[in-house]
Coordinates of C-alpha atoms in Angstrom, one line a residue:
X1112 CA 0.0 0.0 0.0
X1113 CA 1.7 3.4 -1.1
X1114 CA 2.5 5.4 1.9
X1115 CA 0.0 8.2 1.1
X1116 CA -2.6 5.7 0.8
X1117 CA -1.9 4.6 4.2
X1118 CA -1.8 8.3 5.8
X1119 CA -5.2 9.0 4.0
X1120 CA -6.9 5.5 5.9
X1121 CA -5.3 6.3 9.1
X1122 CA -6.3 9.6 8.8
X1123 CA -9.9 8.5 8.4
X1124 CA -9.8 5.4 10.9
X1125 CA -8.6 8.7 13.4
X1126 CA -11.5 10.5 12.8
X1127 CA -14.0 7.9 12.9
X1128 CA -12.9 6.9 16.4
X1129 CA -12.5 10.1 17.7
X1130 CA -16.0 10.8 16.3
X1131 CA -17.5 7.6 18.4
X1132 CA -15.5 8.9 21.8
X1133 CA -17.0 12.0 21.7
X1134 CA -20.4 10.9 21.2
X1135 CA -19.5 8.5 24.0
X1136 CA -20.0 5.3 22.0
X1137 CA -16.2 4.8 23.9
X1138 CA -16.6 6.0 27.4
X1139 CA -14.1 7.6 29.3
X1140 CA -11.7 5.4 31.3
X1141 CA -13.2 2.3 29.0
X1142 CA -11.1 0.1 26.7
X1143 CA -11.4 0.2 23.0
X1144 CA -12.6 -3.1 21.5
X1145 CA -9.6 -5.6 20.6
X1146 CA -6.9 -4.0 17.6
X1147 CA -8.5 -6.8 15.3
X1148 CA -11.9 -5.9 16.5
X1149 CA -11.1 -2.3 15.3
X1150 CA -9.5 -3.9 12.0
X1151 CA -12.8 -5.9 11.4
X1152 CA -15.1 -2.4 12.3
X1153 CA -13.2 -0.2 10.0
X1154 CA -11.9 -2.3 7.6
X1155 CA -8.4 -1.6 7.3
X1156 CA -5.1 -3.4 8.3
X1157 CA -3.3 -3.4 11.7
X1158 CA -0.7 -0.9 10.2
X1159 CA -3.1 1.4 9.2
X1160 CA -5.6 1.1 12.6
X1161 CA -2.0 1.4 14.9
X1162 CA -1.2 4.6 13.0
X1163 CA -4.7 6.1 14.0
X1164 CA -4.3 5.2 17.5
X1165 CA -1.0 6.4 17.8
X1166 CA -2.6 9.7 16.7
X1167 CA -4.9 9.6 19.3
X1168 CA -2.7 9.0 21.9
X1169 CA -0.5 12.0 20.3
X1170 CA -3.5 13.9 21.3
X1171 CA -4.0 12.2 25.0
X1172 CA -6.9 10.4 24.1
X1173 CA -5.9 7.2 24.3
X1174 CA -3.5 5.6 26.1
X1175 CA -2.1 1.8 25.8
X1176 CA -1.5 0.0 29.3
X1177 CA 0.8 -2.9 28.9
X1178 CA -0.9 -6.4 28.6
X1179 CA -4.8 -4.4 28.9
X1180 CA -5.0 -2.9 25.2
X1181 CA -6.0 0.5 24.7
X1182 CA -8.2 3.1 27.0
X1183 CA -9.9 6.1 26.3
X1184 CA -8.8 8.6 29.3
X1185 CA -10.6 12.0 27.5
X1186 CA -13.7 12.9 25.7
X1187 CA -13.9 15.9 23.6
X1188 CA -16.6 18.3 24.1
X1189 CA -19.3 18.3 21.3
X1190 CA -19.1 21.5 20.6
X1191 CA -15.7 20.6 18.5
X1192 CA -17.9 19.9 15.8
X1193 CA -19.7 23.0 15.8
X1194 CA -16.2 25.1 14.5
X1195 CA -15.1 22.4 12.3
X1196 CA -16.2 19.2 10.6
X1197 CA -15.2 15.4 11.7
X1198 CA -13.5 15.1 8.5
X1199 CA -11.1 17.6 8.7
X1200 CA -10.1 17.6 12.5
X1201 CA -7.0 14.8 11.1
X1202 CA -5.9 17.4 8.9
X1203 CA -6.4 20.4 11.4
X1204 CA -3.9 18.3 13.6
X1205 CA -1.4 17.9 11.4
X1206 CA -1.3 21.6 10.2
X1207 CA -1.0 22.1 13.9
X1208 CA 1.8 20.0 14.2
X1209 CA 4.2 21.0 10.8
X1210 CA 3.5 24.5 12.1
X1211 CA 5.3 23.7 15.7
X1212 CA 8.3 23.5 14.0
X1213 CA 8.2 25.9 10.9
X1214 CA 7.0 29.3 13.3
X1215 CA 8.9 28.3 16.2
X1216 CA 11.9 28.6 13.6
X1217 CA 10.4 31.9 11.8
X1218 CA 9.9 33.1 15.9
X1219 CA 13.5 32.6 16.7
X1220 CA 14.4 34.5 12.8
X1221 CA 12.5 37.1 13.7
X1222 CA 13.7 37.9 16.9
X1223 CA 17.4 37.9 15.2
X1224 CA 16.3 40.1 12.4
X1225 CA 13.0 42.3 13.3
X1226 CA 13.5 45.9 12.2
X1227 CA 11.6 48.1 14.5
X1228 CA 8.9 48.7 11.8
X1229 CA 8.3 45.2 11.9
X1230 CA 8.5 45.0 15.8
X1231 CA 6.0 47.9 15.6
X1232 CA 3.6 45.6 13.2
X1233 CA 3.8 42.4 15.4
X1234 CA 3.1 44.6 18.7
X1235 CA 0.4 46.4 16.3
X1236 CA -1.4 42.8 15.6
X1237 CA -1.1 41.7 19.3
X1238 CA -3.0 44.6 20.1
X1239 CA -5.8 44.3 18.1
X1240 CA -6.5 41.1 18.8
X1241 CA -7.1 42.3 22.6
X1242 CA -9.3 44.6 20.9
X1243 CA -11.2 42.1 19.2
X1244 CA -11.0 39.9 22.7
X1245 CA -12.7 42.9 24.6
X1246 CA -15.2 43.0 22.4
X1247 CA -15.5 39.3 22.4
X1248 CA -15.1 38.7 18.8
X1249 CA -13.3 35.6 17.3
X1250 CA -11.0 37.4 16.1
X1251 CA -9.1 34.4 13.5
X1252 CA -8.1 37.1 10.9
X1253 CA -6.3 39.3 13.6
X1254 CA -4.8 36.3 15.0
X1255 CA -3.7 35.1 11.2
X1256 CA -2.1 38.2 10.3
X1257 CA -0.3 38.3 13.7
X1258 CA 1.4 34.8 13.3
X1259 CA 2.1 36.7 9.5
X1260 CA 3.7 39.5 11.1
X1261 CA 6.2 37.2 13.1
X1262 CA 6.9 35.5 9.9
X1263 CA 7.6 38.4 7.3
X1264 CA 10.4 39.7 10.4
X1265 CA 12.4 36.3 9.9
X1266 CA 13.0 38.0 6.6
X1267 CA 13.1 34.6 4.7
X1268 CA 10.0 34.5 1.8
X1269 CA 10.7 30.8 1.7
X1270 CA 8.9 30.7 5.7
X1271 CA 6.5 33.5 3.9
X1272 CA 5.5 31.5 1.4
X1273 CA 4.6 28.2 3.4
X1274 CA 2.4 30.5 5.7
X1275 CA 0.7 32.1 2.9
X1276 CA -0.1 28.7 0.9
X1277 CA -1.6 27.2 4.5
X1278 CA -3.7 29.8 5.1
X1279 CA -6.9 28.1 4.4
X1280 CA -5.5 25.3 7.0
X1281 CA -4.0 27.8 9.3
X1282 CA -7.1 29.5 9.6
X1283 CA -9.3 26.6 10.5
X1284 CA -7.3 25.6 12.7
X1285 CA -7.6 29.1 14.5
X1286 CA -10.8 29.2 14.0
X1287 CA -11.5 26.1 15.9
X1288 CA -9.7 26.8 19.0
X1289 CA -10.1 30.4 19.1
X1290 CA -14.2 29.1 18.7
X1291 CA -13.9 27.2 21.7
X1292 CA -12.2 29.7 24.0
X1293 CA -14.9 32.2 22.9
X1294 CA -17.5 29.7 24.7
X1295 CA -15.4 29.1 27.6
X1296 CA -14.3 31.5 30.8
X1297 CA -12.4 35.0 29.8
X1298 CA -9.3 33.3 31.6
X1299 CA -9.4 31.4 28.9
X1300 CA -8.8 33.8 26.5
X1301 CA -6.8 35.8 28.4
X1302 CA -4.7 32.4 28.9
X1303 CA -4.1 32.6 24.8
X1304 CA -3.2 36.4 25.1
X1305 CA -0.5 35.8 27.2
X1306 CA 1.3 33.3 25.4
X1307 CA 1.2 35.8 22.0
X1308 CA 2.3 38.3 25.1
X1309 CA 5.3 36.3 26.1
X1310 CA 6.5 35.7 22.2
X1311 CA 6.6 39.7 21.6
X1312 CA 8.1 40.3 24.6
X1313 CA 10.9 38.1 23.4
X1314 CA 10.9 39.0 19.9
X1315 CA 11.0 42.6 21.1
X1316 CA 14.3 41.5 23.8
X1317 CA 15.9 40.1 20.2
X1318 CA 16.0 36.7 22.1
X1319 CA 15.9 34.3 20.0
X1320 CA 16.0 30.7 21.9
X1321 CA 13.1 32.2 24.4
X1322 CA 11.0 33.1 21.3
X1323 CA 10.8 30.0 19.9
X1324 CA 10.5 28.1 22.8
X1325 CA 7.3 30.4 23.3
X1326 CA 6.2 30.2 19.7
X1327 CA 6.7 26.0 20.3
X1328 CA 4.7 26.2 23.6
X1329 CA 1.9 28.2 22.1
X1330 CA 1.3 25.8 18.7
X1331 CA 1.4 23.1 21.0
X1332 CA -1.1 24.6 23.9
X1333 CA -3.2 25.7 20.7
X1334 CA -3.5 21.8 19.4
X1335 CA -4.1 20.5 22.6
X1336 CA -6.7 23.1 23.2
X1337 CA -8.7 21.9 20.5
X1338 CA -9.6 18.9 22.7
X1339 CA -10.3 20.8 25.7
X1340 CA -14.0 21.8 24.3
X1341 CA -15.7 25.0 25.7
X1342 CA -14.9 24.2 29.9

């Protein structure tokens, strides 16, 4: 089976399950049925059906215990599927993961390299998403352009480039977890804020390790987030 074959089924084997946990057709703190029960429900091959549950237990869903098999120990909210559809929340997880790497690199760039005009643009962002926060808005354009901002200061069109072609994904991505936080406390929010907050602050210090360990931090709060539902 060609490798993008195999991606595609796992991809949709992922989805499928995480579908039936949130719905709770697998409880919380359950086990899954057997890996060849799985195979026989979804009708694909043990490669393909370990490569979804790996995924899931990338995004602490699903967790193997040694000689037990395979336990759910989180449900999603429903309200996941309100911001994007079951089919794409695979994809949405895997933009959030290439993009971990790529702006934590374009983070660290930046800090190097920002001119103050560009310093002035990526504090200029950062504000109006507070704005758009205050006014309780969800805000995924202002937080687009903001992770654009960081970008264009790395001064490298090759990182410009791969952020512009993924903004469809980028966005839906954003739009999902900023979606959520909406519906949740104002702490929440606030939470988000401060993690764009400590990424300026070190862009603006011209540190480079601390702004991509903040850049890394917040991709990876952000994916994680998406799980977390509207509490």
């Amino acid at each position: 089976m060609a490798q993008d074959e195999t991606f595609s089924l796992a991809s949709a084997v992922y989805e499928k399950i995480l579908e039936a946990i949130i719905e709770g057709q697998y409880p919380v703190n359950k086990k899954l049925p057997t890996e060849a029960q799985l195979c026989q429900r979804y009708e694909v091959s043990r490669p393909v059906l370990r490569d979804a549950l790996s995924r899931l237990k990338e995004d602490e869903l699903v967790v193997s215990r040694r000689g037990s098999g395979s336990f759910v120990i989180r449900q999603p909210d429903s309200a996941v599927l309100k911001f994007a559809p079951i089919s794409s929340i695979a994809d949405i997880q895997r933009c959030f993961e290439f993009r971990t790497n790529v702006e934590a690199r374009t983070a660290h760039l930046a800090a190097l390299r920002r001119t103050q005009e560009q310093l002035d643009r990526i504090r200029s962002c950062y504000d109006i998403i507070d704005e758009a926060n205050a006014r309780h808005e969800l805000a995924t354009d202002e937080d687009y352009r903001f992770h654009l901002a960081i970008t264009e200061a790395a001064s490298n069109h090759y990182y410009i480039t791969v952020m512009k072609s993924l903004n469809e994904s980028i966005r839906e991505g954003m739009n999902l977890t900023r979606g959520l936080s909406l519906m949740a406390s104002q702490e929440r929010l606030q939470l988000v804020q401060n993690e764009h907050l400590a990424i300026v602050e070190a862009i603006s210090d011209k540190d480079g390790e601390r702004a991509e360990a903040a850049m890394r931090l917040h991709i990876d709060n952000a994916r994680h987030r998406m799980f977390e539902g509207a509490h």
